[in-house]
Coordinates of C-alpha atoms in Angstrom, one line a residue:
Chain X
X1075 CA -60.5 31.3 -123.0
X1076 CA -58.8 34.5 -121.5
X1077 CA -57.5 34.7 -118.3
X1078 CA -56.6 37.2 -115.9
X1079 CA -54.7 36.5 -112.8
X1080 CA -53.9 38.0 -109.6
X1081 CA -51.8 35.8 -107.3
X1082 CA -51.6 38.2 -104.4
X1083 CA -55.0 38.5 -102.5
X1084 CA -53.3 41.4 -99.9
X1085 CA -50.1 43.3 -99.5
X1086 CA -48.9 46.4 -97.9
X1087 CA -46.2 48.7 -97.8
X1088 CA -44.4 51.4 -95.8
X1089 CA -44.8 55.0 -96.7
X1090 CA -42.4 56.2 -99.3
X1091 CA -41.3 53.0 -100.5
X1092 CA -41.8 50.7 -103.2
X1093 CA -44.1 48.4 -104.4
X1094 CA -45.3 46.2 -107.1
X1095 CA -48.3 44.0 -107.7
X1096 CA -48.1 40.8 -110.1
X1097 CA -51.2 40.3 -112.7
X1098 CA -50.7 37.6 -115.5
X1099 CA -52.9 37.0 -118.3
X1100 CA -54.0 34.7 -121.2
X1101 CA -55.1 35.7 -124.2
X1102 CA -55.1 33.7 -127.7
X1103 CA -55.5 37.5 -129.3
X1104 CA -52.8 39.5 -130.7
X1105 CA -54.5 42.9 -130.5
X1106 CA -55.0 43.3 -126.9
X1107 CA -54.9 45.8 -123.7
X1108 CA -54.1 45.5 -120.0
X1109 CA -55.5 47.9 -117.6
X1110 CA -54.3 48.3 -114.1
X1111 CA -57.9 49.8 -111.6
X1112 CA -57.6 51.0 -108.4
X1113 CA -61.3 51.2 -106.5
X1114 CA -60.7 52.8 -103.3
X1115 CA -62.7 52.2 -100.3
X1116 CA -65.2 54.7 -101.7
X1117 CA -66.0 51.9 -104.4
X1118 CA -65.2 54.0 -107.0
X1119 CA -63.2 52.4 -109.9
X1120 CA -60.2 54.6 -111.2
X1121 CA -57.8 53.7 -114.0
X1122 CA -54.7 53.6 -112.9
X1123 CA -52.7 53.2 -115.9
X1124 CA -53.4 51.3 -119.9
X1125 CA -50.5 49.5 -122.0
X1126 CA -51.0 48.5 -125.6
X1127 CA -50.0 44.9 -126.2
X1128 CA -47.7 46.4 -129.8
X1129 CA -46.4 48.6 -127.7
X1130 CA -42.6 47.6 -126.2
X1131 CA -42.1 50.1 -124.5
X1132 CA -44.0 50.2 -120.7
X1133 CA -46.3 52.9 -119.9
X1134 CA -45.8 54.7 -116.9
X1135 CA -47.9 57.3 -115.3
X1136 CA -46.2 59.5 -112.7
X1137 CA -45.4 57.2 -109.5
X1138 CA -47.3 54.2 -111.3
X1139 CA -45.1 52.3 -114.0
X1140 CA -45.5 48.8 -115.5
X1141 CA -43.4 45.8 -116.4
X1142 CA -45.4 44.2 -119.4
X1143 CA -43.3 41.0 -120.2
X1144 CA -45.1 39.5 -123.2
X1145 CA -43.6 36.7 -124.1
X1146 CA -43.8 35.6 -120.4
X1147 CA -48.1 37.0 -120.1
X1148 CA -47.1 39.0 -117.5
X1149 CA -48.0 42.5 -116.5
X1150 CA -46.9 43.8 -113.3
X1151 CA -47.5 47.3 -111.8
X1152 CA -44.9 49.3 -109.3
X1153 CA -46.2 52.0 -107.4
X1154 CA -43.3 54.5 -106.5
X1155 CA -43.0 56.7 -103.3
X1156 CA -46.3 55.0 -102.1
X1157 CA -48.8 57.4 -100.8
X1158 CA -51.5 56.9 -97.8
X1159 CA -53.5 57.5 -100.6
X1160 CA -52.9 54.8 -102.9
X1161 CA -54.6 52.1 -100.3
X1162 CA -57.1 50.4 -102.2
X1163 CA -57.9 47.5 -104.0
X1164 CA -56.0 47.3 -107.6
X1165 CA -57.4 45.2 -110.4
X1166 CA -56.2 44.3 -113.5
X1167 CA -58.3 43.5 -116.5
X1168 CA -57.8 42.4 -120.1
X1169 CA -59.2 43.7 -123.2
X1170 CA -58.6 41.4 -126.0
X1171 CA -60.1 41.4 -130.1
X1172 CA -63.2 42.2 -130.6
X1173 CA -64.9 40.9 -127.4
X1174 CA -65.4 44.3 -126.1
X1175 CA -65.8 43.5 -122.6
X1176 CA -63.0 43.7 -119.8
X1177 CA -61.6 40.3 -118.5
X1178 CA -61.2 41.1 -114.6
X1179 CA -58.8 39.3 -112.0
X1180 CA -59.9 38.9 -108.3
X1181 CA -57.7 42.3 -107.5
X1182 CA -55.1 43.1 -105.2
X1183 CA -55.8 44.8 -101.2
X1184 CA -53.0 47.1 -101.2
X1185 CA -52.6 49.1 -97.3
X1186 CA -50.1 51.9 -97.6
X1187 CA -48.9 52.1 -93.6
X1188 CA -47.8 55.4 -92.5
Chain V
X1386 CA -65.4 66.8 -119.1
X1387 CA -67.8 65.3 -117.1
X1388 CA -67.6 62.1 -115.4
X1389 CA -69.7 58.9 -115.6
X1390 CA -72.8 60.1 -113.5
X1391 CA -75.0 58.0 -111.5
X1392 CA -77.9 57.9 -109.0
X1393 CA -78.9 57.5 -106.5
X1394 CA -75.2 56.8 -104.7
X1395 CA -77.3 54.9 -101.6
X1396 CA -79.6 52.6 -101.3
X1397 CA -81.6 50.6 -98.4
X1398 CA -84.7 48.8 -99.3
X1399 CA -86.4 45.4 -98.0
X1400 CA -86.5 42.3 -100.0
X1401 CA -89.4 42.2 -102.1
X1402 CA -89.1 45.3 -103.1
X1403 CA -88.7 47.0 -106.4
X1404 CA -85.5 49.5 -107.0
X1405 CA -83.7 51.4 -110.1
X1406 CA -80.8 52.9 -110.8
X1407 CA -80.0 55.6 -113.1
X1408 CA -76.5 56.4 -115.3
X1409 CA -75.8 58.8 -117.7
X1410 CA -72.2 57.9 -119.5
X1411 CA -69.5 60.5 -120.6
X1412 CA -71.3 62.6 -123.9
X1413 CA -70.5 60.7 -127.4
X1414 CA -69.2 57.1 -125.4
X1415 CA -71.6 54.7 -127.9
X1416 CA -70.6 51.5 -125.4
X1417 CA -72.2 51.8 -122.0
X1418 CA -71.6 48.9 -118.9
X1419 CA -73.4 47.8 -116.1
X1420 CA -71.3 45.8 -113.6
X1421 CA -72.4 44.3 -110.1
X1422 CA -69.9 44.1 -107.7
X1423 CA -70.2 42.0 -104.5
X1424 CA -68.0 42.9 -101.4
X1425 CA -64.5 41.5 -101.9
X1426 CA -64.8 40.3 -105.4
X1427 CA -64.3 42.3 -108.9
X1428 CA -67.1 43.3 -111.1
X1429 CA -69.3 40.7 -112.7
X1430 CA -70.7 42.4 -115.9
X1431 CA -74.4 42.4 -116.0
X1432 CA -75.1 44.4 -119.5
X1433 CA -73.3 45.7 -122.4
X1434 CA -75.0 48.1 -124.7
X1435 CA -73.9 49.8 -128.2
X1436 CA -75.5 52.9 -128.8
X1437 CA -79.1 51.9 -127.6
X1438 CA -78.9 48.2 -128.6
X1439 CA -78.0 44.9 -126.2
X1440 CA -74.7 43.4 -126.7
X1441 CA -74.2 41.5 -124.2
X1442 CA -76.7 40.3 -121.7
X1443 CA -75.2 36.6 -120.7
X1444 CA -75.1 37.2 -116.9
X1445 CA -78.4 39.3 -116.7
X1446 CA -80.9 37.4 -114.1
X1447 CA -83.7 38.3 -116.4
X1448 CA -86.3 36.7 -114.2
X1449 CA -86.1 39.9 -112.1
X1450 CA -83.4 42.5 -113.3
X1451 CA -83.8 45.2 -116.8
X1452 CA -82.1 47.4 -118.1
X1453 CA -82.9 49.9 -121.0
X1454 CA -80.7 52.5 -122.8
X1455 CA -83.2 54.8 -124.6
X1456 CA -81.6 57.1 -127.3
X1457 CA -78.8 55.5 -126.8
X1458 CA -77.5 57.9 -123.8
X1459 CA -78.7 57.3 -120.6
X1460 CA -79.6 54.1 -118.9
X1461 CA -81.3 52.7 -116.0
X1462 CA -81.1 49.7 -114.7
X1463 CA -83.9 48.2 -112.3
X1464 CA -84.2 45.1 -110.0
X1465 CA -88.2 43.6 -109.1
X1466 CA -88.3 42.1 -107.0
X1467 CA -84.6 42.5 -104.9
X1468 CA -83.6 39.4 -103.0
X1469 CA -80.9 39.7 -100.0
X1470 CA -78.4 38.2 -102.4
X1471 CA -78.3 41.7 -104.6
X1472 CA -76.9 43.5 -102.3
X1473 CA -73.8 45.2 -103.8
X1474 CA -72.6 48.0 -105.4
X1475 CA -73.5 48.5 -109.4
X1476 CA -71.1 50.6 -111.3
X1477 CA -71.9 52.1 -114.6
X1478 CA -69.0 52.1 -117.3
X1479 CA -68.8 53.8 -120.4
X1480 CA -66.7 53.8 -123.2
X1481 CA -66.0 55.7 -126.7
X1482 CA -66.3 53.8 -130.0
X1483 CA -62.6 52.6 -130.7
X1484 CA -61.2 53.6 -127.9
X1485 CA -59.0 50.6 -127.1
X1486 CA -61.5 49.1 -124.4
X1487 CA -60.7 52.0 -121.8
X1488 CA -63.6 51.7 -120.1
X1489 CA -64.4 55.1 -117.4
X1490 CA -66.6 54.5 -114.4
X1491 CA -69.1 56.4 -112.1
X1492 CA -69.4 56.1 -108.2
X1493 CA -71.7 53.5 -107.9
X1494 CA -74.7 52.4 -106.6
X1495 CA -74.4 50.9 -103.0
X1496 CA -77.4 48.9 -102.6
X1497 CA -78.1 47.3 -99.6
X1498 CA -81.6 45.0 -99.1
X1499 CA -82.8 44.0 -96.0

């Protein structure tokens, strides 16, 4: 079965500063991707950023980077120079074979404090 | 290019009741989504269609939810009757044939039943 975990229900963080949310997975597949979501409190879902499971190196997208460890199933996301902006809820989902659905965790409350 | 569009964005109807909701997926994605999402929890996918055929309809309550994709565009998805446990918000997904299981999201649906 594939798995998707999230072991941190909320966080938060201080303007300007670091942060970086934990997501591990389980997948049997050896052709799969990781997505990290962010669904604001308009309820809109946004991808955030995508990594390739053959891929080494991590993707990164501006402020948003990833740790993709996997050996360990383990695919973390840091958010740089938080922004008021980036308080939402993250999720991170799993795309493995030929299943062709997404594989959700239970996502992230991240609060950005000014 | 245009976004995942869906209607209407809000909805308030009593139990009982009959409702629909309407997407219309980024041009040329074959894979379209339906997703319910209660309050505080991630998406729970409800249908999966290819092009204008069912993929995936494990999770469907077919005793009072459909959904139809005709042409294999646009879709709308209907509940008869609602019961106070649908409320939620329904997101429509779509995604283009091989594209790595990126999946791209409208607003949503907020439905609320009373």
């Amino acid at each position: 079965a594939q798995t998707v975990t999230q072991s941190q229900p909320e966080m938060s963080v201080q303007e300007a500063e670091t942060v970086t949310l934990s997501c591990t997975y389980d997948t049997s597949e050896s052709n799969y991707y990781l997505f990290w979501y962010k669904q604001p409190p308009s309820r809109q879902m946004i991808l955030v950023i995508r990594q390739e499971a053959y891929k080494q190196q991590n993707a990164t997208e501006n402020r948003f980077s990833v740790n993709f460890q996997k050996a360990a199933k383990s695919f973390s996301l840091k958010i740089s120079d938080s922004q008021l902006g980036d308080t939402a809820m993250y999720f991170c989902a799993l795309h493995a074979g030929n299943n062709r659905k997404l594989i959700w965790g239970l996502g992230t409350s991240l609060a950005v404090n000014p | 290019e245009a976004g995942v569009a869906q209607s209407p964005r809000y909805k308030i109807i009593e139990k009982r009741q009959s409702v629909a909701f309407w997407c219309n997926p980024i041009s040329g994605h074959a894979t379209l989504y339906w997703y319910q999402q209660i309050l505080g929890q991630g998406p729970k996918l409800l249908i999966q269609f290819q092009n204008n055929g069912v993929v995936d309809d494990s999770q469907l309550p077919k005793d009072r939810f459909s959904a139809e994709r005709l042409k294999g565009v646009d879709s709308t998805l209907k509940i008869q009757p609602a019961k106070l446990e649908d409320s939620a918000v329904y997101l429509c997904a779509s995604r283009e044939q091989g594209a790595k299981g990126t999946q791209y999201f409208g607003p949503g649906t907020r439905l609320t039943v009373l």
